[in-house]
Amino acid sequence: MDERHQVVVGVLADEGLPEQVVTSLADELPEVLAAQVGGQARWRVEHVVDQLPLDDDGEIPMRELSRRHRRDRGWDLLVLVTDLPRRSGTSPVAAGVDVDHGVAVISLPALGAVLVRRRARALLVRVVRHLLSRRSGAEGDPGDQGGVTRLSEALAPTKPLSDDDGSAQTHVALVGLRGRLRLLAGMVRDNRPGRLVPHLAGATAAAAGTAAYGVITSSFWKLADALSPLRLAVISVVAILVMTAWLVVYNRLRDRPRDAAERRKAVLYNISTATTLAIGVACMYAILFVLSLLGAAVLINSDYFAQTLGHPVGAGSYLNLVWLCTSVGIVAGALGSSLEDEETIRNATYGRRERERQERNRRERGHRESADR
């Protein structure tokens, strides 16, 4: 008979990526916890998928969720997994731990854009170890437990950070440039830039039409032949930046809070928005380039192409032509994006949590403007 005491860990995951990550980890977590936290206990992990609520401040009510779910489900510990970027003051955090209430929260954007599953597993072990060690009266800290070496390889640089109010709540905060870049990468991943292309029907039509016109126009042939690869590369970068800037400005996607502290926080959100759009436009560029190249290969006879240019042509001549036509098409696509509905662009650009944050900010601005009147 197994006389080891049982520890039941409940994992409550947000819908979307948190759900995918937690579901993929669920079966292996009891064994991992036994190996890395404590083999003297029998571990049981139960996971539930639900949309985690937000309070009036836009934060997840950890303590309220802990009281409800631990009581109703008989869980000893609760770990929340969300795709909501979190901060403690001005510091971005990967995890928050409330030892008094037996609950921790893990923010997936802080884990970056790659190896998310492995990093989430390492961080989950870290917070459970901290909760259990403090619960049993042993010294514990989210930054000094065993396995820090492994974790430092899997996570951006972190440091333990306590709340200023003297509570037992602590955080695993991201520090340094690497930490902020990893958070930015995670926020961009959560926005899923690839979703942008199908939602830009007007922009895609304008870009494709302009590129097709360039492919069959002899003046484009001669211009592309006269341009160096370096200049063509610069033109393509400028075209992507122009369309990105147009989408941001025209659709009012830039965050501009009045409060100075909020403006500092908004910098990362604005960079995330611009990066998401730039990647989405780059995906459109790549698709348009491939389609234009196929069209040029089918439509343009090589002998006639050589006769027009006045010299023999090869694959490089076709590539230069398509390169130029795609760049001009992307600029035309920026104008075509004006036909898109602003809300459609927002839904395609942002993940669910970011849309919730922006909607809350708009409501707050509306309340302030009403009060000013």
CSV table of C-alpha atoms in Angstrom, one decimal:
chain,number,residue,atom,x,y,z
A,1,MET,CA,0.0,0.0,0.0
A,2,ASP,CA,1.3,3.4,-0.9
A,3,GLU,CA,1.4,5.5,2.3
A,4,ARG,CA,2.8,8.7,0.7
A,5,HIS,CA,0.7,11.7,1.1
A,6,GLN,CA,-1.0,13.0,-2.1
A,7,VAL,CA,-0.6,16.5,-3.4
A,8,VAL,CA,-3.2,17.6,-6.0
A,9,VAL,CA,-2.2,20.5,-8.3
A,10,GLY,CA,-4.9,22.2,-10.3
A,11,VAL,CA,-3.9,23.9,-13.5
A,12,LEU,CA,-6.5,26.4,-14.8
A,13,ALA,CA,-5.6,27.5,-18.3
A,14,ASP,CA,-6.9,30.3,-20.5
A,15,GLU,CA,-8.4,29.4,-23.9
A,16,GLY,CA,-6.0,29.4,-26.9
A,17,LEU,CA,-2.3,28.9,-26.5
A,18,PRO,CA,-2.4,28.3,-22.8
A,19,GLU,CA,-4.9,25.5,-23.4
A,20,GLN,CA,-2.7,23.9,-26.0
A,21,VAL,CA,0.4,24.1,-23.8
A,22,VAL,CA,-1.2,22.8,-20.6
A,23,THR,CA,-3.0,20.0,-22.5
A,24,SER,CA,0.3,18.8,-24.0
A,25,LEU,CA,2.0,18.8,-20.5
A,26,ALA,CA,-0.8,17.3,-18.4
A,27,ASP,CA,0.1,13.7,-18.7
A,28,GLU,CA,3.8,14.1,-17.9
A,29,LEU,CA,3.5,16.6,-15.1
A,30,PRO,CA,3.0,14.2,-12.2
A,31,GLU,CA,6.2,12.4,-13.1
A,32,VAL,CA,8.1,15.6,-13.6
A,33,LEU,CA,6.9,17.0,-10.2
A,34,ALA,CA,7.9,13.8,-8.5
A,35,ALA,CA,11.3,13.9,-10.0
A,36,GLN,CA,12.1,17.6,-9.6
A,37,VAL,CA,10.0,18.7,-6.6
A,38,GLY,CA,9.5,15.8,-4.2
A,39,GLY,CA,9.3,12.0,-4.6
A,40,GLN,CA,8.0,11.7,-1.1
A,41,ALA,CA,4.5,12.7,-2.3
A,42,ARG,CA,2.1,11.2,-4.8
A,43,TRP,CA,1.3,13.9,-7.3
A,44,ARG,CA,-1.9,14.3,-9.1
A,45,VAL,CA,-2.4,17.1,-11.7
A,46,GLU,CA,-5.9,18.1,-12.9
A,47,HIS,CA,-6.3,20.7,-15.6
A,48,VAL,CA,-9.3,22.8,-16.6
A,49,VAL,CA,-9.7,25.1,-19.5
A,50,ASP,CA,-11.7,28.3,-19.0
A,51,GLN,CA,-11.5,32.0,-19.8
A,52,LEU,CA,-9.8,33.6,-16.9
A,53,PRO,CA,-11.7,36.6,-15.7
A,54,LEU,CA,-10.2,40.1,-15.3
A,55,ASP,CA,-10.9,42.5,-12.5
A,56,ASP,CA,-11.5,46.3,-12.9
A,57,ASP,CA,-7.7,46.9,-13.1
A,58,GLY,CA,-7.3,44.4,-15.9
A,59,GLU,CA,-5.6,41.8,-13.6
A,60,ILE,CA,-6.4,38.2,-13.0
A,61,PRO,CA,-8.0,37.9,-9.5
A,62,MET,CA,-5.6,35.1,-8.2
A,63,ARG,CA,-6.9,34.9,-4.7
A,64,GLU,CA,-10.6,34.8,-5.6
A,65,LEU,CA,-9.9,32.0,-8.1
A,66,SER,CA,-7.8,30.1,-5.6
A,67,ARG,CA,-10.5,30.3,-2.9
A,68,ARG,CA,-13.2,29.1,-5.3
A,69,HIS,CA,-11.4,26.4,-7.2
A,70,ARG,CA,-9.4,24.9,-4.4
A,71,ARG,CA,-12.5,24.6,-2.2
A,72,ASP,CA,-14.8,23.3,-4.9
A,73,ARG,CA,-12.4,20.9,-6.6
A,74,GLY,CA,-10.3,19.8,-3.6
A,75,TRP,CA,-7.0,21.1,-5.0
A,76,ASP,CA,-4.0,21.7,-2.7
A,77,LEU,CA,-2.3,24.2,-5.1
A,78,LEU,CA,-3.6,26.2,-8.0
A,79,VAL,CA,-1.5,27.3,-11.0
A,80,LEU,CA,-3.1,29.7,-13.5
A,81,VAL,CA,-1.7,29.8,-17.1
A,82,THR,CA,-2.6,32.8,-19.2
A,83,ASP,CA,-1.6,34.6,-22.4
A,84,LEU,CA,-2.1,38.0,-20.6
A,85,PRO,CA,1.2,40.0,-20.3
A,86,ARG,CA,1.7,40.9,-16.7
A,87,ARG,CA,3.7,43.5,-14.8
A,88,SER,CA,4.6,44.3,-11.2
A,89,GLY,CA,4.9,48.0,-11.2
A,90,THR,CA,7.0,48.7,-14.3
A,91,SER,CA,8.7,45.3,-14.4
A,92,PRO,CA,7.3,42.6,-16.7
A,93,VAL,CA,6.9,39.3,-15.0
A,94,ALA,CA,6.9,35.7,-16.1
A,95,ALA,CA,5.1,34.4,-13.0
A,96,GLY,CA,3.5,35.5,-9.8
A,97,VAL,CA,3.3,33.4,-6.6
A,98,ASP,CA,1.0,34.0,-3.7
A,99,VAL,CA,2.1,31.5,-1.0
A,100,ASP,CA,-0.6,32.5,1.5
A,101,HIS,CA,-3.3,31.5,-0.9
A,102,GLY,CA,-1.6,28.6,-2.6
A,103,VAL,CA,-1.8,30.0,-6.0
A,104,ALA,CA,0.6,31.0,-8.8
A,105,VAL,CA,0.1,32.5,-12.3
A,106,ILE,CA,2.3,32.0,-15.3
A,107,SER,CA,2.2,34.5,-18.2
A,108,LEU,CA,3.1,32.8,-21.5
A,109,PRO,CA,4.1,35.9,-23.4
A,110,ALA,CA,7.1,36.2,-21.0
A,111,LEU,CA,8.3,32.8,-22.3
A,112,GLY,CA,9.0,34.1,-25.8
A,113,ALA,CA,8.1,32.8,-29.2
A,114,VAL,CA,10.0,29.5,-29.2
A,115,LEU,CA,10.4,26.5,-26.8
A,116,VAL,CA,7.3,27.7,-25.0
A,117,ARG,CA,6.2,24.2,-23.9
A,118,ARG,CA,9.6,23.4,-22.4
A,119,ARG,CA,9.9,26.8,-20.7
A,120,ALA,CA,6.3,26.6,-19.3
A,121,ARG,CA,7.1,23.2,-17.8
A,122,ALA,CA,10.2,24.5,-16.1
A,123,LEU,CA,8.4,27.5,-14.8
A,124,LEU,CA,5.5,25.5,-13.5
A,125,VAL,CA,7.9,23.2,-11.6
A,126,ARG,CA,9.5,26.3,-10.2
A,127,VAL,CA,6.4,27.9,-8.8
A,128,VAL,CA,5.0,24.6,-7.4
A,129,ARG,CA,8.3,24.0,-5.7
A,130,HIS,CA,8.1,27.5,-4.1
A,131,LEU,CA,4.5,27.1,-3.0
A,132,LEU,CA,5.2,23.7,-1.5
A,133,SER,CA,8.4,24.6,0.3
A,134,ARG,CA,6.8,27.7,1.9
A,135,ARG,CA,3.7,25.6,2.8
A,136,SER,CA,5.8,23.0,4.6
A,137,GLY,CA,7.8,25.7,6.4
A,138,ALA,CA,11.1,25.3,4.5
A,139,GLU,CA,12.9,28.2,3.0
A,140,GLY,CA,12.0,28.9,-0.5
A,141,ASP,CA,12.3,31.5,-3.1
A,142,PRO,CA,11.2,31.5,-6.8
A,143,GLY,CA,14.7,32.5,-7.7
A,144,ASP,CA,17.0,30.3,-5.6
A,145,GLN,CA,15.6,26.8,-5.8
A,146,GLY,CA,17.3,23.9,-7.4
A,147,GLY,CA,17.2,23.7,-11.1
A,148,VAL,CA,18.1,27.4,-11.5
A,149,THR,CA,20.9,26.6,-13.9
A,150,ARG,CA,18.5,24.6,-16.1
A,151,LEU,CA,15.9,27.4,-15.9
A,152,SER,CA,18.4,30.2,-16.8
A,153,GLU,CA,19.0,28.3,-20.0
A,154,ALA,CA,15.3,28.0,-20.7
A,155,LEU,CA,14.1,31.5,-19.6
A,156,ALA,CA,15.2,35.0,-20.1
A,157,PRO,CA,17.2,36.5,-17.2
A,158,THR,CA,14.9,36.6,-14.2
A,159,LYS,CA,15.0,37.9,-10.6
A,160,PRO,CA,12.7,37.4,-7.6
A,161,LEU,CA,10.6,40.4,-6.9
A,162,SER,CA,8.4,41.0,-3.9
A,163,ASP,CA,5.3,43.2,-3.7
A,164,ASP,CA,5.8,46.6,-2.1
A,165,ASP,CA,2.8,46.1,0.2
A,166,GLY,CA,4.6,43.6,2.4
A,167,SER,CA,2.4,40.7,1.3
A,168,ALA,CA,3.6,37.2,0.7
A,169,GLN,CA,3.1,37.6,-3.0
A,170,THR,CA,6.3,37.4,-5.1
A,171,HIS,CA,7.1,37.5,-8.8
A,172,VAL,CA,9.6,36.1,-11.2
A,173,ALA,CA,10.5,39.3,-13.1
A,174,LEU,CA,12.2,39.6,-16.4
A,175,VAL,CA,15.3,41.7,-16.3
A,176,GLY,CA,17.6,43.2,-18.9
A,177,LEU,CA,17.3,43.6,-22.6
A,178,ARG,CA,17.0,39.9,-23.3
A,179,GLY,CA,14.1,39.7,-20.9
A,180,ARG,CA,12.2,42.5,-22.7
A,181,LEU,CA,13.0,41.1,-26.1
A,182,ARG,CA,11.7,37.7,-25.1
A,183,LEU,CA,8.5,39.3,-23.8
A,184,LEU,CA,8.1,41.3,-27.0
A,185,ALA,CA,8.6,38.1,-29.0
A,186,GLY,CA,5.9,36.4,-26.9
A,187,MET,CA,3.5,39.2,-27.4
A,188,VAL,CA,4.0,39.2,-31.2
A,189,ARG,CA,3.5,35.4,-31.2
A,190,ASP,CA,0.3,35.8,-29.3
A,191,ASN,CA,-1.0,38.3,-31.9
A,192,ARG,CA,-0.3,35.6,-34.6
A,193,PRO,CA,0.9,37.9,-37.5
A,194,GLY,CA,0.0,35.3,-40.1
A,195,ARG,CA,-3.7,36.0,-39.5
A,196,LEU,CA,-3.3,39.4,-41.1
A,197,VAL,CA,-3.1,38.4,-44.7
A,198,PRO,CA,-6.5,36.8,-45.1
A,199,HIS,CA,-8.1,39.8,-43.5
A,200,LEU,CA,-6.6,42.3,-45.9
A,201,ALA,CA,-8.6,41.5,-49.0
A,202,GLY,CA,-8.6,45.0,-50.4
A,203,ALA,CA,-4.9,45.5,-49.8
A,204,THR,CA,-4.1,42.1,-51.3
A,205,ALA,CA,-6.2,42.8,-54.4
A,206,ALA,CA,-4.5,46.2,-54.9
A,207,ALA,CA,-1.1,44.8,-54.4
A,208,ALA,CA,-1.7,41.8,-56.7
A,209,GLY,CA,-3.2,44.0,-59.4
A,210,THR,CA,-0.3,46.5,-59.4
A,211,ALA,CA,2.3,43.7,-59.4
A,212,ALA,CA,0.6,42.0,-62.3
A,213,TYR,CA,0.6,45.2,-64.2
A,214,GLY,CA,4.3,45.6,-63.6
A,215,VAL,CA,5.1,42.1,-64.8
A,216,ILE,CA,3.6,42.7,-68.2
A,217,THR,CA,4.8,46.3,-68.7
A,218,SER,CA,8.1,46.8,-70.6
A,219,SER,CA,9.0,50.0,-68.7
A,220,PHE,CA,9.1,48.0,-65.5
A,221,TRP,CA,11.3,45.5,-67.2
A,222,LYS,CA,13.9,48.1,-68.1
A,223,LEU,CA,13.7,49.8,-64.7
A,224,ALA,CA,14.2,46.5,-62.9
A,225,ASP,CA,17.1,45.7,-65.1
A,226,ALA,CA,18.8,49.0,-64.3
A,227,LEU,CA,18.5,48.6,-60.5
A,228,SER,CA,21.2,46.8,-58.4
A,229,PRO,CA,20.2,44.1,-56.0
A,230,LEU,CA,21.1,46.4,-53.1
A,231,ARG,CA,18.7,49.1,-54.3
A,232,LEU,CA,16.0,46.5,-54.9
A,233,ALA,CA,16.5,45.3,-51.3
A,234,VAL,CA,16.2,48.8,-49.9
A,235,ILE,CA,13.0,49.4,-52.0
A,236,SER,CA,11.5,46.2,-50.6
A,237,VAL,CA,12.3,47.2,-47.0
A,238,VAL,CA,10.9,50.7,-47.5
A,239,ALA,CA,7.7,49.2,-49.1
A,240,ILE,CA,7.1,47.0,-46.1
A,241,LEU,CA,7.7,49.8,-43.7
A,242,VAL,CA,5.4,52.1,-45.6
A,243,MET,CA,2.5,49.7,-45.5
A,244,THR,CA,3.2,48.9,-41.8
A,245,ALA,CA,3.2,52.6,-41.0
A,246,TRP,CA,0.0,53.2,-43.0
A,247,LEU,CA,-1.8,50.4,-41.3
A,248,VAL,CA,-0.8,51.8,-37.8
A,249,VAL,CA,-1.7,55.4,-38.6
A,250,TYR,CA,-4.8,54.9,-40.7
A,251,ASN,CA,-6.4,52.4,-38.3
A,252,ARG,CA,-5.3,54.3,-35.2
A,253,LEU,CA,-3.5,51.3,-33.7
A,254,ARG,CA,-1.0,53.3,-31.7
A,255,ASP,CA,-1.6,53.3,-28.0
A,256,ARG,CA,-1.4,56.9,-26.5
A,257,PRO,CA,-2.4,56.9,-22.9
A,258,ARG,CA,-2.4,60.2,-21.0
A,259,ASP,CA,-0.8,59.0,-17.8
A,260,ALA,CA,3.1,59.1,-17.9
A,261,ALA,CA,3.4,55.7,-16.3
A,262,GLU,CA,1.0,54.2,-18.7
A,263,ARG,CA,2.8,55.8,-21.6
A,264,ARG,CA,6.0,54.0,-20.6
A,265,LYS,CA,4.1,50.7,-20.5
A,266,ALA,CA,2.5,51.5,-23.9
A,267,VAL,CA,5.9,51.6,-25.6
A,268,LEU,CA,6.2,47.8,-25.6
A,269,TYR,CA,2.6,47.4,-26.8
A,270,ASN,CA,3.2,49.8,-29.7
A,271,ILE,CA,6.4,48.0,-30.7
A,272,SER,CA,4.5,44.7,-30.5
A,273,THR,CA,1.8,46.1,-32.7
A,274,ALA,CA,4.3,47.5,-35.3
A,275,THR,CA,6.3,44.2,-35.3
A,276,THR,CA,3.1,42.1,-35.7
A,277,LEU,CA,2.0,44.2,-38.7
A,278,ALA,CA,5.5,44.2,-40.2
A,279,ILE,CA,5.7,40.4,-40.1
A,280,GLY,CA,2.2,40.1,-41.5
A,281,VAL,CA,3.1,42.5,-44.4
A,282,ALA,CA,6.3,40.5,-45.0
A,283,CYS,CA,4.2,37.4,-45.3
A,284,MET,CA,2.0,39.1,-47.8
A,285,TYR,CA,5.2,40.2,-49.7
A,286,ALA,CA,6.5,36.7,-49.8
A,287,ILE,CA,3.2,35.3,-51.1
A,288,LEU,CA,2.9,38.0,-53.7
A,289,PHE,CA,6.6,37.5,-54.8
A,290,VAL,CA,6.0,33.7,-55.4
A,291,LEU,CA,2.8,34.3,-57.3
A,292,SER,CA,4.3,37.1,-59.4
A,293,LEU,CA,7.3,34.9,-60.2
A,294,LEU,CA,5.0,32.1,-61.5
A,295,GLY,CA,3.1,34.7,-63.5
A,296,ALA,CA,6.2,36.1,-65.1
A,297,ALA,CA,7.6,32.7,-65.9
A,298,VAL,CA,4.3,31.8,-67.7
A,299,LEU,CA,3.6,35.1,-69.4
A,300,ILE,CA,7.0,36.5,-70.5
A,301,ASN,CA,8.7,34.8,-73.4
A,302,SER,CA,12.5,34.8,-72.7
A,303,ASP,CA,13.4,35.8,-76.3
A,304,TYR,CA,11.0,38.8,-76.3
A,305,PHE,CA,12.3,39.7,-72.8
A,306,ALA,CA,15.9,39.6,-74.1
A,307,GLN,CA,15.0,41.6,-77.2
A,308,THR,CA,13.4,44.4,-75.0
A,309,LEU,CA,16.3,44.6,-72.6
A,310,GLY,CA,18.9,44.4,-75.3
A,311,HIS,CA,20.9,41.6,-73.8
A,312,PRO,CA,20.5,37.9,-72.9
A,313,VAL,CA,18.3,37.2,-69.9
A,314,GLY,CA,18.5,34.5,-67.2
A,315,ALA,CA,16.8,33.7,-63.9
A,316,GLY,CA,18.3,36.9,-62.3
A,317,SER,CA,16.4,39.1,-64.8
A,318,TYR,CA,13.1,37.5,-63.9
A,319,LEU,CA,13.9,37.7,-60.2
A,320,ASN,CA,14.8,41.4,-60.4
A,321,LEU,CA,11.6,42.2,-62.3
A,322,VAL,CA,9.4,40.3,-59.8
A,323,TRP,CA,11.3,41.9,-56.9
A,324,LEU,CA,10.5,45.4,-58.1
A,325,CYS,CA,6.9,44.6,-59.1
A,326,THR,CA,6.2,43.1,-55.7
A,327,SER,CA,7.6,46.1,-53.8
A,328,VAL,CA,5.5,48.5,-55.9
A,329,GLY,CA,2.5,46.3,-55.4
A,330,ILE,CA,2.9,46.3,-51.6
A,331,VAL,CA,2.9,50.2,-51.6
A,332,ALA,CA,-0.3,50.1,-53.6
A,333,GLY,CA,-1.6,47.5,-51.1
A,334,ALA,CA,-1.2,50.1,-48.4
A,335,LEU,CA,-3.6,52.4,-50.1
A,336,GLY,CA,-5.9,49.4,-50.8
A,337,SER,CA,-6.0,48.7,-47.1
A,338,SER,CA,-8.0,51.9,-46.6
A,339,LEU,CA,-11.0,50.0,-47.8
A,340,GLU,CA,-10.8,47.5,-44.9
A,341,ASP,CA,-12.9,47.9,-41.9
A,342,GLU,CA,-10.9,49.2,-38.9
A,343,GLU,CA,-12.4,46.7,-36.5
A,344,THR,CA,-11.5,43.9,-38.9
A,345,ILE,CA,-7.9,45.1,-38.9
A,346,ARG,CA,-7.8,45.2,-35.1
A,347,ASN,CA,-9.2,41.7,-34.8
A,348,ALA,CA,-6.6,40.4,-37.3
A,349,THR,CA,-3.7,42.3,-35.6
A,350,TYR,CA,-4.3,41.5,-31.9
A,351,GLY,CA,-4.8,38.5,-29.8
A,352,ARG,CA,-7.9,38.2,-27.6
A,353,ARG,CA,-6.2,39.5,-24.4
A,354,GLU,CA,-4.8,42.5,-26.2
A,355,ARG,CA,-8.2,43.3,-27.7
A,356,GLU,CA,-9.6,43.2,-24.2
A,357,ARG,CA,-6.9,45.5,-22.9
A,358,GLN,CA,-7.5,48.0,-25.7
A,359,GLU,CA,-11.3,47.9,-25.2
A,360,ARG,CA,-10.8,48.6,-21.5
A,361,ASN,CA,-8.5,51.5,-22.3
A,362,ARG,CA,-11.1,53.0,-24.7
A,363,ARG,CA,-13.8,52.7,-22.0
A,364,GLU,CA,-11.6,54.5,-19.5
A,365,ARG,CA,-10.8,57.2,-22.0
A,366,GLY,CA,-14.5,57.6,-22.7
A,367,HIS,CA,-15.3,57.9,-19.0
A,368,ARG,CA,-12.5,60.5,-18.5
A,369,GLU,CA,-13.7,62.6,-21.5
A,370,SER,CA,-17.3,62.5,-20.2
A,371,ALA,CA,-16.1,63.6,-16.7
A,372,ASP,CA,-14.1,66.5,-18.3
A,373,ARG,CA,-17.2,67.8,-20.0
